[in-house]
PDB file of C-alpha atoms in Angstrom:
ATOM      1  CA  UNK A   1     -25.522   8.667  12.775  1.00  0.00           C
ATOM      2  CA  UNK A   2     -27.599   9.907  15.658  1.00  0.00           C
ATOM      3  CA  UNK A   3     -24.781   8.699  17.790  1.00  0.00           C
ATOM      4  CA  UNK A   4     -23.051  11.791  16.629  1.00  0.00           C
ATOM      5  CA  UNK A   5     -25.794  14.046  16.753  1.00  0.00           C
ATOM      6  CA  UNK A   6     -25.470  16.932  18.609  1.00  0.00           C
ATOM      7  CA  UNK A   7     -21.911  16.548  19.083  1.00  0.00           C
ATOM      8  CA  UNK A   8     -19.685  19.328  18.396  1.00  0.00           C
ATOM      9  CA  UNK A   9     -16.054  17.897  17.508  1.00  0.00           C
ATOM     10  CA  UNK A  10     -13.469  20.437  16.963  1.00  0.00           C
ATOM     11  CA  UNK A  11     -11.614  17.562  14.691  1.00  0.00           C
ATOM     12  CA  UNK A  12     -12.543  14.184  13.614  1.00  0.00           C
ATOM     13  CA  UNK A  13     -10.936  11.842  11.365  1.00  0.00           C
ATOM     14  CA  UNK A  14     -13.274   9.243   9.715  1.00  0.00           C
ATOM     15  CA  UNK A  15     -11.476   5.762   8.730  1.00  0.00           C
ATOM     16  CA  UNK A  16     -12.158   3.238   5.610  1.00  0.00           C
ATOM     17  CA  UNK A  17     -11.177   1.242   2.794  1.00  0.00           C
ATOM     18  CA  UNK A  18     -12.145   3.399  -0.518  1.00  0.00           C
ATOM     19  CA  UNK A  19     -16.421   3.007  -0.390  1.00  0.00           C
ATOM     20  CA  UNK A  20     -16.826   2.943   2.982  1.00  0.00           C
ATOM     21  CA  UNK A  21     -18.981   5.901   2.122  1.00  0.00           C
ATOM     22  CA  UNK A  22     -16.157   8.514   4.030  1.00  0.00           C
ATOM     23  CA  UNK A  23     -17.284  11.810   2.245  1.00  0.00           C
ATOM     24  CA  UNK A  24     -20.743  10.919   2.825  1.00  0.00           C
ATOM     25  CA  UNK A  25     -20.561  10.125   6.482  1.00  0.00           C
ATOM     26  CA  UNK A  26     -18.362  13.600   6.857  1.00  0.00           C
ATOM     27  CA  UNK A  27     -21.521  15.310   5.011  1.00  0.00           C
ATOM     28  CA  UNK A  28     -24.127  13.692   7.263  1.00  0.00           C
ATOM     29  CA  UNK A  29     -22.059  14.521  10.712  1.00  0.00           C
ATOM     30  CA  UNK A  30     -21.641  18.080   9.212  1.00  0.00           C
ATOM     31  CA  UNK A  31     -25.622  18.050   8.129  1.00  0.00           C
ATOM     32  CA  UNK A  32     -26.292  16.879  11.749  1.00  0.00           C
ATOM     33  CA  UNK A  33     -24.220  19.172  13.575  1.00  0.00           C
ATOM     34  CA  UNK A  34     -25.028  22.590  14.622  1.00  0.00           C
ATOM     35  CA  UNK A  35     -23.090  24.811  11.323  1.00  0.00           C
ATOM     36  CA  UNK A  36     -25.208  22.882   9.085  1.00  0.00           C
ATOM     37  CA  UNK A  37     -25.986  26.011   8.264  1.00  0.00           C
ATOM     38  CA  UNK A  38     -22.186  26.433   7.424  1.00  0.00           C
ATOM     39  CA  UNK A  39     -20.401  25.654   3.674  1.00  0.00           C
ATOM     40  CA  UNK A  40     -19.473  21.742   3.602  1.00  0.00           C
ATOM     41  CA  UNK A  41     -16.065  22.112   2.072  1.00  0.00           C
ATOM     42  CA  UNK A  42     -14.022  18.827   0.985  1.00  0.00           C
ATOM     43  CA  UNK A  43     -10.295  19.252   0.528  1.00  0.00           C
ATOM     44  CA  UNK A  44      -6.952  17.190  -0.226  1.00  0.00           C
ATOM     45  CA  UNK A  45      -4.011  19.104   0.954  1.00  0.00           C
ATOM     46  CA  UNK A  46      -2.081  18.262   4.240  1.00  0.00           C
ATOM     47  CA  UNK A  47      -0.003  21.171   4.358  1.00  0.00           C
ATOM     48  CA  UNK A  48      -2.403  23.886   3.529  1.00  0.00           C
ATOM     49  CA  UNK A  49      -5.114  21.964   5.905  1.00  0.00           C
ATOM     50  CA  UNK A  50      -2.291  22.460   8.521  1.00  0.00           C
ATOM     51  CA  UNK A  51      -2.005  25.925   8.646  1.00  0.00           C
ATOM     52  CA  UNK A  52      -5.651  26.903   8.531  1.00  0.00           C
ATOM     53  CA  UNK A  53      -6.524  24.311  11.588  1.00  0.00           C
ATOM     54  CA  UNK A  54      -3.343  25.611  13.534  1.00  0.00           C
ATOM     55  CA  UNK A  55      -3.577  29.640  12.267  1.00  0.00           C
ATOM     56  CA  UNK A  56      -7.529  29.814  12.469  1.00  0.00           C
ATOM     57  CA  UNK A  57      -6.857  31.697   8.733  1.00  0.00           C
ATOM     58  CA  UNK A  58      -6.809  31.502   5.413  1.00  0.00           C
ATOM     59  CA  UNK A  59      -5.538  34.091   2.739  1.00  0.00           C
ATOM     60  CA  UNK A  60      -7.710  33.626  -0.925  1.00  0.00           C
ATOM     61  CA  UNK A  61      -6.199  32.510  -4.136  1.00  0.00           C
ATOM     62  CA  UNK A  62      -4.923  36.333  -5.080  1.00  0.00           C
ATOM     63  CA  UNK A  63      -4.791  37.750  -1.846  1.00  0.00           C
ATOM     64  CA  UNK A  64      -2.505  39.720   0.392  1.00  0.00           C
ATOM     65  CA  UNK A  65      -3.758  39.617   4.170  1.00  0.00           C
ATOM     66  CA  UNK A  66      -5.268  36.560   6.065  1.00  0.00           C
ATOM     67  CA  UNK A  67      -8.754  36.026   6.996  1.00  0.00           C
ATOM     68  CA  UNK A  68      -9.375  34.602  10.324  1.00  0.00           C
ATOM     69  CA  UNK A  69     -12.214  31.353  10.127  1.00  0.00           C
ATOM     70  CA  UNK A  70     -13.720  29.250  12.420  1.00  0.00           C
ATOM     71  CA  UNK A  71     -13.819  25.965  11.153  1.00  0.00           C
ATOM     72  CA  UNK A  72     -14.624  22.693  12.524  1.00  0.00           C
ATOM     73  CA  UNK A  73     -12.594  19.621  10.249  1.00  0.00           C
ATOM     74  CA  UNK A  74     -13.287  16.011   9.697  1.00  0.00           C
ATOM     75  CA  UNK A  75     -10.870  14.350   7.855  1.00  0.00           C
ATOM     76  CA  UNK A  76     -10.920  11.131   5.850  1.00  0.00           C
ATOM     77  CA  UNK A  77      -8.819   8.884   4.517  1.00  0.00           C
ATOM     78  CA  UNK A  78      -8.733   5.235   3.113  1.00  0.00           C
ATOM     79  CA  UNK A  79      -5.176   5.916   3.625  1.00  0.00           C
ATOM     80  CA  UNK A  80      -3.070   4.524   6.757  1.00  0.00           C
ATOM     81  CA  UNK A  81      -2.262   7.415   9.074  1.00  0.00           C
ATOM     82  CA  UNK A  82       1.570   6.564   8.973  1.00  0.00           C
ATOM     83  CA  UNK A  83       1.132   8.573   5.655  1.00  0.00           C
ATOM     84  CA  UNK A  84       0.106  11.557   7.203  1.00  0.00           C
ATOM     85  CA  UNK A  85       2.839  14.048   8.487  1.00  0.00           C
ATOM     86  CA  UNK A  86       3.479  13.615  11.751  1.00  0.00           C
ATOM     87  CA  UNK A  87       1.701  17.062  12.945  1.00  0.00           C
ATOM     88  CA  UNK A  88      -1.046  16.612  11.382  1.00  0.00           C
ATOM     89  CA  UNK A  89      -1.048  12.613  12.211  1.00  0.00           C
ATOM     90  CA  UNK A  90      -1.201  14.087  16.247  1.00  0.00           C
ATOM     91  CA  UNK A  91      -4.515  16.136  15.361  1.00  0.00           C
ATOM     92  CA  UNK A  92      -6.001  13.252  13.395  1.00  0.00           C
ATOM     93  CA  UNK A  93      -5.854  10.559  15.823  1.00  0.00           C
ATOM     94  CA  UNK A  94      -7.526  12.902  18.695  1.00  0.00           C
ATOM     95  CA  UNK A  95     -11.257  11.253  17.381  1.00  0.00           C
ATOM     96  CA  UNK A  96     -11.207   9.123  15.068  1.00  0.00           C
ATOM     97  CA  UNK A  97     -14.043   6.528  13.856  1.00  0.00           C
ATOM     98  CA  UNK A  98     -13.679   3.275  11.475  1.00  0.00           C
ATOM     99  CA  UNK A  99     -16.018   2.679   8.943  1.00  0.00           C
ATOM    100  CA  UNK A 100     -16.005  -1.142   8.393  1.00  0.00           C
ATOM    101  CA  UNK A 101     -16.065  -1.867   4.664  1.00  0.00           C
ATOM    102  CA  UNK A 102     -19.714  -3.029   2.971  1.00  0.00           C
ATOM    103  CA  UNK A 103     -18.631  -6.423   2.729  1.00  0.00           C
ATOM    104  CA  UNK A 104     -18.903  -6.385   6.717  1.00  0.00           C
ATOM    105  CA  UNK A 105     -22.422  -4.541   6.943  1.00  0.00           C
ATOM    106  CA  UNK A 106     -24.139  -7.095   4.559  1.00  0.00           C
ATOM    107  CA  UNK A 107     -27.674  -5.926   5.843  1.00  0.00           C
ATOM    108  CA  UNK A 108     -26.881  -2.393   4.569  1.00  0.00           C
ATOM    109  CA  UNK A 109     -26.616  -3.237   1.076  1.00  0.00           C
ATOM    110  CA  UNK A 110     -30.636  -3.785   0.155  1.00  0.00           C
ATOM    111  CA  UNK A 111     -31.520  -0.533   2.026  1.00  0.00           C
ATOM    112  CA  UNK A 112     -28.287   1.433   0.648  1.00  0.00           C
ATOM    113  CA  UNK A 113     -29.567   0.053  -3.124  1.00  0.00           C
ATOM    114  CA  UNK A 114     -32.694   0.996  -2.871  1.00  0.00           C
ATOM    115  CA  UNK A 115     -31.784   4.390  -1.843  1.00  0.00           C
ATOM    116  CA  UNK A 116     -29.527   4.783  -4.978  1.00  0.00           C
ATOM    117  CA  UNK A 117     -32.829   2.944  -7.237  1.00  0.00           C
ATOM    118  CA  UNK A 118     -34.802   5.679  -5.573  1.00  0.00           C
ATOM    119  CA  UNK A 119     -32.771   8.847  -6.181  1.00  0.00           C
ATOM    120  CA  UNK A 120     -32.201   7.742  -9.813  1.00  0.00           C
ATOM    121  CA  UNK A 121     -35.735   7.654 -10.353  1.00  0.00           C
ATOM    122  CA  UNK A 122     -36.090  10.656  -8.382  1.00  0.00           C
ATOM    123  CA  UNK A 123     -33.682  12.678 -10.557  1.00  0.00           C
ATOM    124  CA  UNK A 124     -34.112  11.050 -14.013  1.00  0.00           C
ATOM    125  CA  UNK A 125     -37.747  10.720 -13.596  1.00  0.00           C
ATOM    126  CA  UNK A 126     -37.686   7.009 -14.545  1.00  0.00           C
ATOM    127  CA  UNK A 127     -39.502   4.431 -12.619  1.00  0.00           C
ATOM    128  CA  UNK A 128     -36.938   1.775 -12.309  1.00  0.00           C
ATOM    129  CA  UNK A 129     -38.098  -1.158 -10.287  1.00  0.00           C
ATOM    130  CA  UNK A 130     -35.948  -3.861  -7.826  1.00  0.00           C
ATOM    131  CA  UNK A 131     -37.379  -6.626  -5.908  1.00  0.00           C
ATOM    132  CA  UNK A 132     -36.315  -7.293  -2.524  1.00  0.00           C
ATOM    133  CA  UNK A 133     -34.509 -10.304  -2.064  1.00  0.00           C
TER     134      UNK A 133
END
């Protein structure tokens, strides 16, 4: 991901079958980029998503009167884009990157499991052991 780093998109839509680690990659670009500082917020509705990117506001759950917010989006979607409405299909497809499937990035898969083996050691405070093949 330090092909992204430092890069500021103002939208960026992130491609991939379901498990091509979308949600993650969005965390990492927004961990890399300069709001990491910022909430990391992951949402699922194309017509409220819409009107926040094109209104720059948001009224809250209860509310009465907008609040203007300065966002930067990256959607993803194992979806195909023909899915998406059409206005929100022309903001998509501005940047977009595809994330090839793990079947396709075989040498990932040792370094990617013992990542997982570590954190659930880490966090269960087993020692759990793998060899390398």
């Amino acid at each position: 991901m330090t092909l992204l780093a430092g890069y500021d998109f103002l939208d960026l839509c992130l491609l991939g079958e379901t498990g091509t680690s979308k949600t993650h990659t969005a965390k990492l670009i927004h961990d890399l980029s300069p709001r990491t500082d910022k909430p990391f917020v992951a949402v699922g509705l194309q017509a409220k998503l819409l009107k926040v990117v094109e209104e720059k506001c948001v009224t809250r759950v209860g509310g009465t009167r907008p609040r203007p917010v300065d966002v930067r989006i990256v959607y993803a979607t194992h979806r195909d884009l023909s899915v998406f409405r059409e206005d929100i299909r022309y903001r998509v497809t501005s940047h977009a990157l595809y994330l090839k499937p793990l079947r396709q990035r075989k040498d990932e898969i040792v370094p990617l499991a013992m990542r997982f083996l570590y954190g659930f050691n880490a966090k269960s405070g087993r020692r759990i052991r793998a060899d390398r093949p």
